[in-house]
Structures are given as structure tokens and as C-alpha cells.
mmCIF file of C-alpha atoms in Angstrom:
data_model
loop_
_atom_site.group_PDB
_atom_site.id
_atom_site.type_symbol
_atom_site.label_atom_id
_atom_site.label_comp_id
_atom_site.label_asym_id
_atom_site.label_seq_id
_atom_site.Cartn_x
_atom_site.Cartn_y
_atom_site.Cartn_z
ATOM 1 C CA MET U 1 92.312 80.161 78.565
ATOM 2 C CA ASN U 2 94.378 78.188 81.078
ATOM 3 C CA ILE U 3 93.784 79.352 84.657
ATOM 4 C CA LEU U 4 95.981 78.153 87.503
ATOM 5 C CA VAL U 5 94.394 78.260 90.968
ATOM 6 C CA LEU U 6 96.487 78.415 94.132
ATOM 7 C CA ASN U 7 94.885 77.985 97.540
ATOM 8 C CA ALA U 8 97.822 78.714 99.837
ATOM 9 C CA GLY U 9 97.486 77.798 103.498
ATOM 10 C CA SER U 10 99.917 77.900 106.383
ATOM 11 C CA SER U 11 100.637 74.159 106.219
ATOM 12 C CA SER U 12 99.617 73.189 102.683
ATOM 13 C CA HIS U 13 99.252 74.557 99.169
ATOM 14 C CA LYS U 14 96.590 73.220 96.802
ATOM 15 C CA LEU U 15 96.850 73.931 93.085
ATOM 16 C CA CYS U 16 94.782 73.047 90.044
ATOM 17 C CA LEU U 17 94.547 74.000 86.387
ATOM 18 C CA TYR U 18 91.356 74.685 84.427
ATOM 19 C CA ALA U 19 90.949 75.297 80.714
ATOM 20 C CA ILE U 20 88.062 77.615 79.831
ATOM 21 C CA GLU U 21 87.274 78.019 76.162
ATOM 22 C CA GLY U 22 84.722 80.677 75.268
ATOM 23 C CA ALA U 23 81.929 81.256 77.785
ATOM 24 C CA LEU U 24 81.918 79.797 81.284
ATOM 25 C CA PRO U 25 80.279 76.339 81.330
ATOM 26 C CA ASP U 26 77.099 75.850 83.366
ATOM 27 C CA ASN U 27 78.538 72.909 85.297
ATOM 28 C CA PRO U 28 81.991 72.702 86.884
ATOM 29 C CA PRO U 29 84.467 70.853 84.659
ATOM 30 C CA PRO U 30 87.118 68.623 86.214
ATOM 31 C CA PRO U 31 90.557 70.229 86.491
ATOM 32 C CA LEU U 32 93.121 69.226 83.870
ATOM 33 C CA TRP U 33 95.777 68.906 86.572
ATOM 34 C CA GLN U 34 95.880 69.203 90.343
ATOM 35 C CA ALA U 35 98.525 69.116 93.027
ATOM 36 C CA GLN U 36 98.945 69.430 96.778
ATOM 37 C CA VAL U 37 102.023 70.295 98.799
ATOM 38 C CA ASP U 38 102.048 69.616 102.539
ATOM 39 C CA TRP U 39 104.786 71.484 104.384
ATOM 40 C CA TYR U 40 106.665 69.946 107.336
ATOM 41 C CA PRO U 41 108.916 72.720 108.680
ATOM 42 C CA ASP U 42 110.214 70.645 111.602
ATOM 43 C CA ASP U 43 112.308 68.526 109.271
ATOM 44 C CA ASN U 44 112.430 71.012 106.348
ATOM 45 C CA SER U 45 110.510 68.725 104.029
ATOM 46 C CA ALA U 46 107.477 68.798 101.776
ATOM 47 C CA LYS U 47 105.184 66.012 100.576
ATOM 48 C CA LEU U 48 104.097 66.490 96.982
ATOM 49 C CA THR U 49 101.127 64.841 95.254
ATOM 50 C CA VAL U 50 100.317 65.546 91.583
ATOM 51 C CA GLU U 51 97.455 64.078 89.542
ATOM 52 C CA ALA U 52 96.691 64.456 85.827
ATOM 53 C CA GLN U 53 95.734 62.293 82.869
ATOM 54 C CA ALA U 54 94.869 59.383 85.211
ATOM 55 C CA LYS U 55 98.470 59.477 86.442
ATOM 56 C CA LYS U 56 99.536 60.181 90.018
ATOM 57 C CA ARG U 57 102.903 61.166 91.391
ATOM 58 C CA ASP U 58 103.905 61.187 95.076
ATOM 59 C CA GLU U 59 107.223 62.524 96.293
ATOM 60 C CA THR U 60 108.864 63.828 99.454
ATOM 61 C CA ILE U 61 111.273 66.724 98.965
ATOM 62 C CA THR U 62 113.785 67.755 101.635
ATOM 63 C CA GLY U 63 116.104 70.705 102.123
ATOM 64 C CA GLN U 64 114.480 73.046 99.592
ATOM 65 C CA SER U 65 112.726 76.406 99.891
ATOM 66 C CA GLN U 66 109.027 76.869 99.162
ATOM 67 C CA ALA U 67 109.928 78.566 95.875
ATOM 68 C CA GLN U 68 112.092 75.620 94.821
ATOM 69 C CA VAL U 69 109.378 73.106 95.729
ATOM 70 C CA LEU U 70 106.680 75.054 93.875
ATOM 71 C CA SER U 71 109.011 75.325 90.884
ATOM 72 C CA GLN U 72 109.081 71.530 90.765
ATOM 73 C CA VAL U 73 105.305 71.411 91.124
ATOM 74 C CA LEU U 74 104.828 73.799 88.203
ATOM 75 C CA GLY U 75 107.348 71.820 86.202
ATOM 76 C CA SER U 76 105.017 68.824 86.372
ATOM 77 C CA LEU U 77 102.505 70.839 84.322
ATOM 78 C CA HIS U 78 104.651 70.420 81.216
ATOM 79 C CA GLN U 79 107.132 67.653 82.068
ATOM 80 C CA GLY U 80 106.800 63.943 82.747
ATOM 81 C CA SER U 81 103.707 61.748 82.993
ATOM 82 C CA THR U 82 101.482 64.542 84.379
ATOM 83 C CA ALA U 83 102.232 67.060 81.605
ATOM 84 C CA VAL U 84 99.142 68.843 80.222
ATOM 85 C CA MET U 85 100.766 71.747 78.354
ATOM 86 C CA ASN U 86 103.870 72.497 76.340
ATOM 87 C CA GLY U 87 105.228 75.166 78.662
ATOM 88 C CA LEU U 88 104.346 77.494 81.514
ATOM 89 C CA GLU U 89 103.805 80.312 79.022
ATOM 90 C CA ALA U 90 100.396 78.715 78.345
ATOM 91 C CA ILE U 91 99.152 79.865 81.779
ATOM 92 C CA ALA U 92 97.008 82.964 81.206
ATOM 93 C CA LEU U 93 95.903 83.780 84.765
ATOM 94 C CA VAL U 94 96.489 82.748 88.362
ATOM 95 C CA GLY U 95 93.600 82.887 90.846
ATOM 96 C CA HIS U 96 94.224 83.026 94.597
ATOM 97 C CA ARG U 97 91.988 82.502 97.605
ATOM 98 C CA VAL U 98 92.512 85.367 100.043
ATOM 99 C CA VAL U 99 90.701 84.977 103.332
ATOM 100 C CA HIS U 100 90.265 88.571 104.523
ATOM 101 C CA GLY U 101 89.509 91.537 102.272
ATOM 102 C CA GLY U 102 88.271 93.869 105.001
ATOM 103 C CA ASP U 103 86.077 96.799 103.988
ATOM 104 C CA GLN U 104 88.236 97.544 100.961
ATOM 105 C CA TYR U 105 87.396 94.581 98.739
ATOM 106 C CA GLN U 106 83.813 93.560 98.061
ATOM 107 C CA SER U 107 84.659 91.668 94.885
ATOM 108 C CA SER U 108 87.616 89.942 93.254
ATOM 109 C CA VAL U 109 90.441 92.118 91.902
ATOM 110 C CA VAL U 110 93.548 91.881 89.749
ATOM 111 C CA VAL U 111 96.559 91.948 92.064
ATOM 112 C CA ASP U 112 98.859 94.963 92.053
ATOM 113 C CA GLU U 113 101.130 96.544 94.672
ATOM 114 C CA GLU U 114 98.189 98.330 96.315
ATOM 115 C CA VAL U 115 96.240 95.080 96.649
ATOM 116 C CA LYS U 116 99.259 93.278 98.106
ATOM 117 C CA GLY U 117 99.695 96.102 100.593
ATOM 118 C CA ALA U 118 96.065 95.856 101.668
ATOM 119 C CA ILE U 119 96.313 92.074 102.122
ATOM 120 C CA ALA U 120 99.390 92.638 104.282
ATOM 121 C CA ASP U 121 97.613 95.315 106.338
ATOM 122 C CA LEU U 122 94.825 92.829 107.080
ATOM 123 C CA ILE U 123 97.145 90.107 108.375
ATOM 124 C CA PRO U 124 96.320 90.964 112.029
ATOM 125 C CA LEU U 125 92.668 90.039 111.346
ATOM 126 C CA ALA U 126 93.559 86.652 109.817
ATOM 127 C CA PRO U 127 97.206 86.052 110.754
ATOM 128 C CA LEU U 128 97.556 82.452 109.618
ATOM 129 C CA HIS U 129 95.551 82.896 106.435
ATOM 130 C CA ASN U 130 96.375 86.288 104.917
ATOM 131 C CA SER U 131 100.110 85.926 105.443
ATOM 132 C CA ALA U 132 100.062 82.546 103.669
ATOM 133 C CA ASN U 133 97.843 83.942 100.881
ATOM 134 C CA LEU U 134 100.197 86.875 100.314
ATOM 135 C CA ASN U 135 103.203 84.568 100.326
ATOM 136 C CA GLY U 136 101.515 82.466 97.638
ATOM 137 C CA ILE U 137 100.944 85.533 95.456
ATOM 138 C CA GLU U 138 104.570 86.593 95.796
ATOM 139 C CA LEU U 139 105.834 83.088 95.039
ATOM 140 C CA MET U 140 103.784 82.989 91.836
ATOM 141 C CA GLU U 141 105.161 86.405 90.868
ATOM 142 C CA SER U 142 108.690 85.090 91.255
ATOM 143 C CA LEU U 143 107.957 81.951 89.253
ATOM 144 C CA LEU U 144 105.611 83.237 86.533
ATOM 145 C CA GLY U 145 106.716 86.816 86.018
ATOM 146 C CA GLU U 146 104.063 89.070 84.472
ATOM 147 C CA VAL U 147 101.181 86.593 84.380
ATOM 148 C CA PRO U 148 98.139 88.466 85.809
ATOM 149 C CA GLN U 149 96.997 87.284 89.245
ATOM 150 C CA VAL U 150 93.527 87.667 90.730
ATOM 151 C CA ALA U 151 92.693 87.811 94.449
ATOM 152 C CA VAL U 152 89.358 86.177 95.306
ATOM 153 C CA PHE U 153 88.285 87.164 98.813
ATOM 154 C CA ASP U 154 86.451 84.871 101.197
ATOM 155 C CA THR U 155 84.823 87.891 102.810
ATOM 156 C CA ALA U 156 83.511 89.409 99.559
ATOM 157 C CA PHE U 157 80.308 87.340 99.344
ATOM 158 C CA HIS U 158 79.232 88.705 102.720
ATOM 159 C CA HIS U 159 79.447 92.395 101.777
ATOM 160 C CA THR U 160 75.634 92.276 101.420
ATOM 161 C CA LEU U 161 75.151 91.719 105.157
ATOM 162 C CA PRO U 162 72.735 94.377 106.430
ATOM 163 C CA ASP U 163 74.043 96.714 109.119
ATOM 164 C CA THR U 164 71.912 94.947 111.713
ATOM 165 C CA ALA U 165 73.793 91.692 111.048
ATOM 166 C CA ALA U 166 77.226 93.234 110.495
ATOM 167 C CA THR U 167 77.305 95.562 113.523
ATOM 168 C CA TYR U 168 78.556 94.464 116.925
ATOM 169 C CA PRO U 169 76.761 95.874 119.974
ATOM 170 C CA GLY U 170 79.868 97.647 121.245
ATOM 171 C CA PRO U 171 80.631 101.367 121.182
ATOM 172 C CA TYR U 172 79.618 103.127 117.970
ATOM 173 C CA GLU U 173 83.263 104.083 117.396
ATOM 174 C CA TRP U 174 83.957 100.473 116.477
ATOM 175 C CA LYS U 175 82.325 101.035 113.098
ATOM 176 C CA ALA U 176 84.878 103.695 112.184
ATOM 177 C CA GLN U 177 87.660 101.348 113.291
ATOM 178 C CA GLY U 178 86.439 98.591 110.968
ATOM 179 C CA ILE U 179 85.398 96.369 113.855
ATOM 180 C CA ARG U 180 82.395 94.602 112.381
ATOM 181 C CA ARG U 181 81.252 91.177 111.237
ATOM 182 C CA TYR U 182 82.825 90.250 107.903
ATOM 183 C CA GLY U 183 82.014 86.559 107.485
ATOM 184 C CA PHE U 184 84.187 83.905 105.838
ATOM 185 C CA HIS U 185 84.005 80.780 103.654
ATOM 186 C CA GLY U 186 82.293 83.108 101.181
ATOM 187 C CA ILE U 187 83.762 81.378 98.127
ATOM 188 C CA SER U 188 82.203 78.080 99.224
ATOM 189 C CA HIS U 189 78.877 79.638 100.259
ATOM 190 C CA GLN U 190 78.626 81.506 96.957
ATOM 191 C CA PHE U 191 79.314 78.358 94.938
ATOM 192 C CA CYS U 192 76.833 76.261 96.930
ATOM 193 C CA ARG U 193 73.930 78.711 96.691
ATOM 194 C CA ARG U 194 74.269 78.751 92.883
ATOM 195 C CA ARG U 195 74.614 74.976 92.703
ATOM 196 C CA ALA U 196 71.545 74.550 94.948
ATOM 197 C CA ALA U 197 69.449 76.611 92.562
ATOM 198 C CA GLN U 198 70.656 74.447 89.656
ATOM 199 C CA ILE U 199 69.827 71.185 91.443
ATOM 200 C CA LEU U 200 66.375 72.417 92.493
ATOM 201 C CA GLU U 201 65.773 74.046 89.096
ATOM 202 C CA GLN U 202 64.631 77.246 90.783
ATOM 203 C CA GLU U 203 65.696 80.863 90.652
ATOM 204 C CA LEU U 204 67.840 82.118 93.508
ATOM 205 C CA SER U 205 65.299 84.896 94.019
ATOM 206 C CA GLU U 206 62.766 82.205 94.995
ATOM 207 C CA LEU U 207 64.916 80.475 97.613
ATOM 208 C CA ARG U 208 65.672 80.974 101.296
ATOM 209 C CA LEU U 209 68.791 78.905 101.901
ATOM 210 C CA VAL U 210 71.034 78.061 104.819
ATOM 211 C CA VAL U 211 74.403 76.769 103.667
ATOM 212 C CA CYS U 212 76.271 74.740 106.312
ATOM 213 C CA HIS U 213 79.984 74.653 105.485
ATOM 214 C CA LEU U 214 81.156 72.064 108.004
ATOM 215 C CA GLY U 215 84.841 71.222 107.882
ATOM 216 C CA ASN U 216 87.652 71.651 110.377
ATOM 217 C CA GLY U 217 86.625 75.289 110.097
ATOM 218 C CA ALA U 218 82.874 75.753 109.949
ATOM 219 C CA SER U 219 80.311 78.451 109.251
ATOM 220 C CA LEU U 220 76.646 78.810 108.331
ATOM 221 C CA THR U 221 75.228 81.454 106.007
ATOM 222 C CA ALA U 222 71.644 82.578 105.465
ATOM 223 C CA VAL U 223 71.067 83.341 101.771
ATOM 224 C CA LYS U 224 68.040 85.296 100.536
ATOM 225 C CA ASN U 225 67.569 86.443 96.927
ATOM 226 C CA GLY U 226 71.019 85.005 96.272
ATOM 227 C CA CYS U 227 72.674 87.301 98.836
ATOM 228 C CA SER U 228 74.254 86.667 102.215
ATOM 229 C CA ILE U 229 72.082 88.297 104.875
ATOM 230 C CA ASP U 230 73.556 86.643 107.968
ATOM 231 C CA THR U 231 76.470 84.364 108.789
ATOM 232 C CA THR U 232 78.075 82.830 111.855
ATOM 233 C CA MET U 233 81.724 83.883 111.474
ATOM 234 C CA GLY U 234 82.413 87.521 112.226
ATOM 235 C CA PHE U 235 85.360 89.899 112.681
ATOM 236 C CA THR U 236 87.642 86.846 112.524
ATOM 237 C CA PRO U 237 87.083 83.172 111.597
ATOM 238 C CA LEU U 238 86.890 82.337 115.315
ATOM 239 C CA GLU U 239 83.255 83.332 115.888
ATOM 240 C CA GLY U 240 80.252 81.089 115.412
ATOM 241 C CA VAL U 241 79.853 77.322 115.590
ATOM 242 C CA MET U 242 82.178 74.966 117.435
ATOM 243 C CA MET U 243 84.864 73.706 115.055
ATOM 244 C CA GLY U 244 87.690 71.178 114.879
ATOM 245 C CA THR U 245 90.190 73.151 116.950
ATOM 246 C CA ARG U 246 88.428 76.534 117.326
ATOM 247 C CA CYS U 247 85.985 77.234 120.124
ATOM 248 C CA GLY U 248 83.488 79.325 118.159
ATOM 249 C CA SER U 249 81.460 81.898 120.109
ATOM 250 C CA ILE U 250 82.096 82.010 123.853
ATOM 251 C CA ASP U 251 81.494 84.485 126.672
ATOM 252 C CA PRO U 252 84.223 87.165 126.280
ATOM 253 C CA GLY U 253 84.321 87.374 130.048
ATOM 254 C CA ILE U 254 86.206 84.051 129.997
ATOM 255 C CA LEU U 255 89.094 85.815 128.242
ATOM 256 C CA MET U 256 89.207 88.591 130.822
ATOM 257 C CA TYR U 257 89.203 85.976 133.561
ATOM 258 C CA LEU U 258 92.113 84.090 131.964
ATOM 259 C CA LEU U 259 94.071 87.304 131.463
ATOM 260 C CA ASP U 260 93.513 88.122 135.129
ATOM 261 C CA GLN U 261 94.901 84.691 135.982
ATOM 262 C CA GLY U 262 98.194 85.685 134.345
ATOM 263 C CA HIS U 263 97.862 84.165 130.884
ATOM 264 C CA ASP U 264 99.131 86.257 127.969
ATOM 265 C CA LEU U 265 97.612 86.941 124.536
ATOM 266 C CA GLY U 266 99.764 84.306 122.856
ATOM 267 C CA TYR U 267 98.371 81.670 125.206
ATOM 268 C CA LEU U 268 94.798 82.783 124.525
ATOM 269 C CA ASP U 269 95.320 82.774 120.776
ATOM 270 C CA ARG U 270 96.725 79.243 120.853
ATOM 271 C CA LEU U 271 94.017 78.063 123.251
ATOM 272 C CA LEU U 272 91.054 79.421 121.267
ATOM 273 C CA ASN U 273 92.316 78.652 117.764
ATOM 274 C CA ARG U 274 94.296 75.422 118.157
ATOM 275 C CA GLU U 275 93.361 73.701 121.418
ATOM 276 C CA SER U 276 89.581 74.105 121.625
ATOM 277 C CA GLY U 277 86.593 72.764 119.682
ATOM 278 C CA LEU U 278 86.326 69.013 119.146
ATOM 279 C CA LYS U 279 90.017 68.557 119.889
ATOM 280 C CA GLY U 280 90.037 70.454 123.155
ATOM 281 C CA LEU U 281 86.738 69.190 124.513
ATOM 282 C CA SER U 282 87.141 65.528 123.509
ATOM 283 C CA GLY U 283 90.818 65.247 124.370
ATOM 284 C CA VAL U 284 91.008 62.911 121.375
ATOM 285 C CA SER U 285 91.245 64.727 118.050
ATOM 286 C CA HIS U 286 89.886 67.501 115.856
ATOM 287 C CA ASP U 287 88.808 64.739 113.441
ATOM 288 C CA LEU U 288 85.193 63.696 114.090
ATOM 289 C CA ARG U 289 85.904 60.202 112.790
ATOM 290 C CA GLU U 290 88.416 59.644 115.573
ATOM 291 C CA VAL U 291 86.033 61.187 118.094
ATOM 292 C CA GLN U 292 83.274 58.816 116.980
ATOM 293 C CA THR U 293 85.645 55.849 117.284
ATOM 294 C CA ALA U 294 86.357 56.904 120.855
ATOM 295 C CA ILE U 295 82.610 57.215 121.531
ATOM 296 C CA ALA U 296 82.070 53.663 120.276
ATOM 297 C CA GLN U 297 84.705 52.553 122.802
ATOM 298 C CA GLY U 298 82.752 54.178 125.643
ATOM 299 C CA ASN U 299 84.660 57.454 125.935
ATOM 300 C CA GLN U 300 82.183 59.792 127.670
ATOM 301 C CA GLN U 301 84.352 62.882 127.205
ATOM 302 C CA ALA U 302 84.320 62.306 123.449
ATOM 303 C CA LYS U 303 80.545 61.838 123.558
ATOM 304 C CA LEU U 304 80.134 65.139 125.385
ATOM 305 C CA ALA U 305 82.263 66.889 122.753
ATOM 306 C CA PHE U 306 80.103 65.553 119.923
ATOM 307 C CA ASP U 307 76.863 66.372 121.725
ATOM 308 C CA VAL U 308 78.055 69.941 122.382
ATOM 309 C CA TYR U 309 79.078 70.232 118.715
ATOM 310 C CA ILE U 310 75.572 69.266 117.588
ATOM 311 C CA HIS U 311 73.891 71.502 120.178
ATOM 312 C CA ARG U 312 75.854 74.574 119.137
ATOM 313 C CA LEU U 313 75.397 73.783 115.441
ATOM 314 C CA LYS U 314 71.615 73.599 115.888
ATOM 315 C CA SER U 315 71.640 76.807 117.931
ATOM 316 C CA CYS U 316 73.451 78.712 115.167
ATOM 317 C CA LEU U 317 71.203 77.172 112.523
ATOM 318 C CA GLY U 318 68.161 78.434 114.411
ATOM 319 C CA SER U 319 69.494 81.988 114.300
ATOM 320 C CA MET U 320 70.055 81.741 110.535
ATOM 321 C CA ILE U 321 66.490 80.498 109.999
ATOM 322 C CA MET U 322 65.143 83.387 112.058
ATOM 323 C CA SER U 323 67.096 85.852 109.912
ATOM 324 C CA LEU U 324 65.489 84.328 106.817
ATOM 325 C CA GLU U 325 62.055 84.165 108.483
ATOM 326 C CA GLY U 326 61.626 80.722 107.000
ATOM 327 C CA LEU U 327 63.533 78.032 105.153
ATOM 328 C CA ASP U 328 63.194 76.475 101.715
ATOM 329 C CA CYS U 329 66.437 74.547 101.499
ATOM 330 C CA LEU U 330 69.200 73.373 103.833
ATOM 331 C CA VAL U 331 72.608 72.688 102.268
ATOM 332 C CA PHE U 332 75.388 70.578 103.784
ATOM 333 C CA THR U 333 78.892 70.930 102.342
ATOM 334 C CA ALA U 334 82.633 70.527 103.083
ATOM 335 C CA GLY U 335 84.254 67.581 104.884
ATOM 336 C CA LEU U 336 81.736 66.857 107.661
ATOM 337 C CA GLY U 337 78.799 68.324 105.777
ATOM 338 C CA GLU U 338 79.391 66.044 102.805
ATOM 339 C CA HIS U 339 80.557 62.888 104.546
ATOM 340 C CA SER U 340 78.913 62.621 107.989
ATOM 341 C CA PRO U 341 75.410 61.099 107.844
ATOM 342 C CA GLU U 342 75.159 61.290 111.645
ATOM 343 C CA VAL U 343 75.756 65.048 111.748
ATOM 344 C CA ARG U 344 73.130 65.628 109.056
ATOM 345 C CA SER U 345 70.652 63.317 110.748
ATOM 346 C CA ARG U 346 71.117 64.852 114.215
ATOM 347 C CA VAL U 347 70.680 68.370 112.843
ATOM 348 C CA CYS U 348 67.583 67.515 110.801
ATOM 349 C CA GLN U 349 65.957 65.727 113.752
ATOM 350 C CA GLY U 350 65.775 69.140 115.378
ATOM 351 C CA LEU U 351 63.929 70.608 112.386
ATOM 352 C CA THR U 352 60.939 68.298 112.160
ATOM 353 C CA PHE U 353 58.738 71.111 113.508
ATOM 354 C CA LEU U 354 59.506 72.989 110.268
ATOM 355 C CA GLY U 355 58.483 70.024 108.155
ATOM 356 C CA VAL U 356 62.009 68.736 107.500
ATOM 357 C CA GLU U 357 61.899 65.007 106.804
ATOM 358 C CA LEU U 358 65.163 63.270 105.956
ATOM 359 C CA ASP U 359 65.338 60.145 103.808
ATOM 360 C CA GLU U 360 67.703 58.197 106.054
ATOM 361 C CA GLU U 361 68.527 55.643 103.354
ATOM 362 C CA LYS U 362 69.682 58.374 100.980
ATOM 363 C CA ASN U 363 71.420 60.208 103.810
ATOM 364 C CA GLY U 364 73.416 57.106 104.715
ATOM 365 C CA LYS U 365 74.887 56.970 101.210
ATOM 366 C CA SER U 366 76.127 60.600 101.342
ATOM 367 C CA PRO U 367 75.258 61.223 97.673
ATOM 368 C CA ARG U 368 76.997 64.150 96.006
ATOM 369 C CA ASP U 369 74.867 67.038 94.703
ATOM 370 C CA GLN U 370 71.548 65.408 95.535
ATOM 371 C CA ASP U 371 68.411 66.044 97.568
ATOM 372 C CA ILE U 372 68.222 63.699 100.575
ATOM 373 C CA ALA U 373 64.842 64.849 101.891
ATOM 374 C CA THR U 374 61.740 62.718 101.458
ATOM 375 C CA ASP U 375 59.107 63.721 98.916
ATOM 376 C CA ALA U 376 56.853 64.758 101.814
ATOM 377 C CA SER U 377 59.424 67.124 103.334
ATOM 378 C CA THR U 378 58.456 70.786 103.090
ATOM 379 C CA VAL U 379 62.143 71.780 103.136
ATOM 380 C CA ARG U 380 64.657 70.395 100.675
ATOM 381 C CA VAL U 381 67.940 69.059 102.099
ATOM 382 C CA LEU U 382 70.940 68.961 99.772
ATOM 383 C CA ILE U 383 74.437 67.561 99.963
ATOM 384 C CA ILE U 384 76.641 69.663 97.698
ATOM 385 C CA HIS U 385 80.281 69.017 96.927
ATOM 386 C CA THR U 386 81.806 72.464 97.317
ATOM 387 C CA GLN U 387 84.264 73.339 94.558
ATOM 388 C CA GLU U 388 86.077 76.427 95.777
ATOM 389 C CA ASP U 389 88.878 75.972 93.247
ATOM 390 C CA TRP U 390 86.433 76.146 90.354
ATOM 391 C CA ALA U 391 84.741 79.170 91.935
ATOM 392 C CA ILE U 392 88.132 80.900 92.138
ATOM 393 C CA ALA U 393 88.834 80.042 88.491
ATOM 394 C CA GLN U 394 85.457 81.541 87.505
ATOM 395 C CA GLU U 395 86.241 84.763 89.362
ATOM 396 C CA ALA U 396 89.691 84.953 87.761
ATOM 397 C CA TRP U 397 88.092 84.495 84.325
ATOM 398 C CA ARG U 398 85.613 87.317 85.029
ATOM 399 C CA CYS U 399 88.410 89.620 86.209
ATOM 400 C CA ALA U 400 90.772 88.895 83.324
ATOM 401 C CA PRO U 401 92.234 92.159 81.965
ATOM 402 C CA ALA U 402 90.712 93.045 78.604
ATOM 403 C CA SER U 403 94.096 92.689 76.962
ATOM 404 C CA HIS U 404 94.203 89.070 78.129
ATOM 405 C CA GLY U 405 90.824 87.996 76.863
ATOM 406 C CA ASN U 406 92.713 85.833 74.375
ATOM 407 C CA PRO U 407 95.744 84.341 76.091
ATOM 408 C CA LYS U 408 99.128 85.528 74.925
ATOM 409 C CA ASN U 409 102.521 84.151 75.743
ATOM 410 C CA PHE U 410 103.793 85.596 78.993
ATOM 411 C CA ALA U 411 107.412 85.901 79.979
ATOM 412 C CA ILE U 412 108.608 83.429 82.598
ATOM 413 C CA ASN U 413 111.276 84.326 85.119
ATOM 414 C CA SER U 414 113.555 81.468 84.156
ATOM 415 C CA SER U 415 116.126 82.363 86.817
ATOM 416 C CA SER U 416 113.747 81.090 89.482
ATOM 417 C CA LEU U 417 112.834 77.832 87.760
#
């Protein structure tokens, strides 16, 4: 069964193709084909990168719609040096990452008009993400016709949050209004907790894990008996740890103060989501590598930004450990989690009282899917390469309509190709 995965964002689309024959494999296979499109609306262009069969294609496309660009991307699946199939009719399913599923969706679902309507209704809770996710679904409908599509929700993994963790201490009426903590990055957290159990050769029921998904967006999740019991992101992806451009948790009184000073909601939204975090505090960049370069050049503002980042990360980690009432394994994943030895080292230095002992030589090499704690450490420390695309493909496979258990040829809307 050939499963196409589309992770549609506001500024980029990532696609990959997996072939699953028979049962799901224990370990993630490499994709047969993968592509990325970066959109540049200011000059109506798109940068396209496609990789397959040890071949790579780079191209800049101008003056075309998103549908036209994606049509070219899909064409590379069966045409030219990156071809891996005879035609698009070989695609059996399309899996999509959808950021916010609200209360309605606690697991992945096959997309229909009702599901699309619900994703649209939730756009106010994740305006940049859900609108882009829905647009991706509709683009695939126009290009692939009746091929079944599956929505995989980032919030679904966190449906196991107990009421004490999910409920905000506001008026009780908020619960009826759906104002609660939902949590995000669930696809990554779910993948990493399963991979951690494989690496440690232990059952999930035996492990108390904290998964640290540290990228431009960042969140921590406490996992007990394989389930999310606490997490740092909440009603929106803005809550929690300090991030690349997002502030994370702050005193809400600051917002009331700024409103009283005459700033509008649009200003606040831009300030908190795009101009805060590492970027806003350092005045340099959202990219920690650039911040660290500035620190090496003596930039004290950049140093403060990094120190605040670590302080707030350790503070949130402490709350996750308290929710678990202990810790067996700490997992680092995503861009910073996988590639920043300094972040891992600074965090673990604050956990020596729990018996965490990092092997700094291993840590410096940033090994993928390995334990970087010393043998004497009472807590294991793992670096795991998160594979959200594969996790989405797995969910799509599990949700495949019974009639599509064995792939058939699906009609393609040739007018849009």
C-alpha cells in the first residue's frame, strides 16, 4: 500500500511516500520519495526540492498557484529521475497532519465533509496551522480525486490528560465552552514514547518518560503507562516553554496592560507569536545557532536570551517530573533536542539531584536514537530522531477503509494535473 503524507504549513509543505506491504514494520522504513515546497508569496514563487532513488532535484517555480506547484511535485512521483511509481493511481491513501482537533477528535479519522467542517471551525484556535492543514486536504482532493484521506491530529495523543491537568483555573463555565488545555506536538510525542521503549527494551507500562520536543516550536510531555498525563502547551500552541519566536507562558496581566496602552489584538498576536522567544529577547534570531554565535562575540543580550530559555525549560521540566512523581527516562527530540549538545547538557546539569549523569563525550556527538547517559545514571537520557511523517503514515494505514485494505486504482482528476 502506497501512502502519501502531506504536512502542510503556512510557509512550507513537506511530502513523502511510504510503501507498506502486509503488517506494519517494527522499525520506521525510509520513505521511497520525499519533497519540500517553500512558499514565497512576496514574489509569487516556490522553491521545490525532491529526493528519491539517490537523486535530488531543486527548482524555483514562479507565477503559479499552489495547486499547479503541487501538481508538478506529484508529477515527480512517476516522471523523471525521481520516479518511484508508474502513475498517481498507485497512491492508496493520503495522511495529513492536522494541528487542532478540539474535543471532537481523540484519534485519527478518514476525512469527509463533516471532518473538514470541524477543522475549519477550529481555525480560531490554531489560525496559522489549521487553515494550512485544511488547504492541504482540499488541494489533494482536487489533484487526486477519490483517494481516501486521513486526518491525524496533533492534539489526539493528549486526550488522556486527566481533568486536573486539562482544566484551567478560570470560571467553571469555561469547560462547557471548550476552553481547556489540549496539548500539541502529539504526533511527535507519541512516536518518541514508543521508540524510547524499543531502545530501552522495556514495556511502556514500566516507564515514566518526559519527552522534550525542542524545535522552533517546543513542548514537553509527561508520559506514564504510555499515556500523556501532562504537557506544557495548552489551549493554543503558545503556552509553555520559551520558543523560537513564541513567548510561552507569561503573566496574562501583561496583555491587559498592553491593551490599556492602546495596542490592538492584532499587535498582541504578532508580538506573542512572531516577535518573542529567542528572537524577541536576543534581538538576533529565532535560530539558536545564530544566538550562540552572537554570544561567542560577546553579545550579552543574546546570552540573556539563552539563559532565560534554559531557565524556563528546566522550570517546565520540573513540573512534568512532579506530575510523574519520578523519572525513568528523559527524551530529547526535534531540531534543538536532537542537535544541541549544550541545551541537553545545561538541562541535565539541573537534574543531578535525581541521579541524572550525562556522558558528555556521547552527548557531544549527538547520536541518533541512542542513550547518552552514563552507566551509573539512575535515569536514562535518549536522543530520538522524531519521525512524524512515518507516524502519520502508520495512522493512515490503521484508518484505511476496509474496502481499501488492498489498494485499488483510484480515479485521478486529470483536469487539475
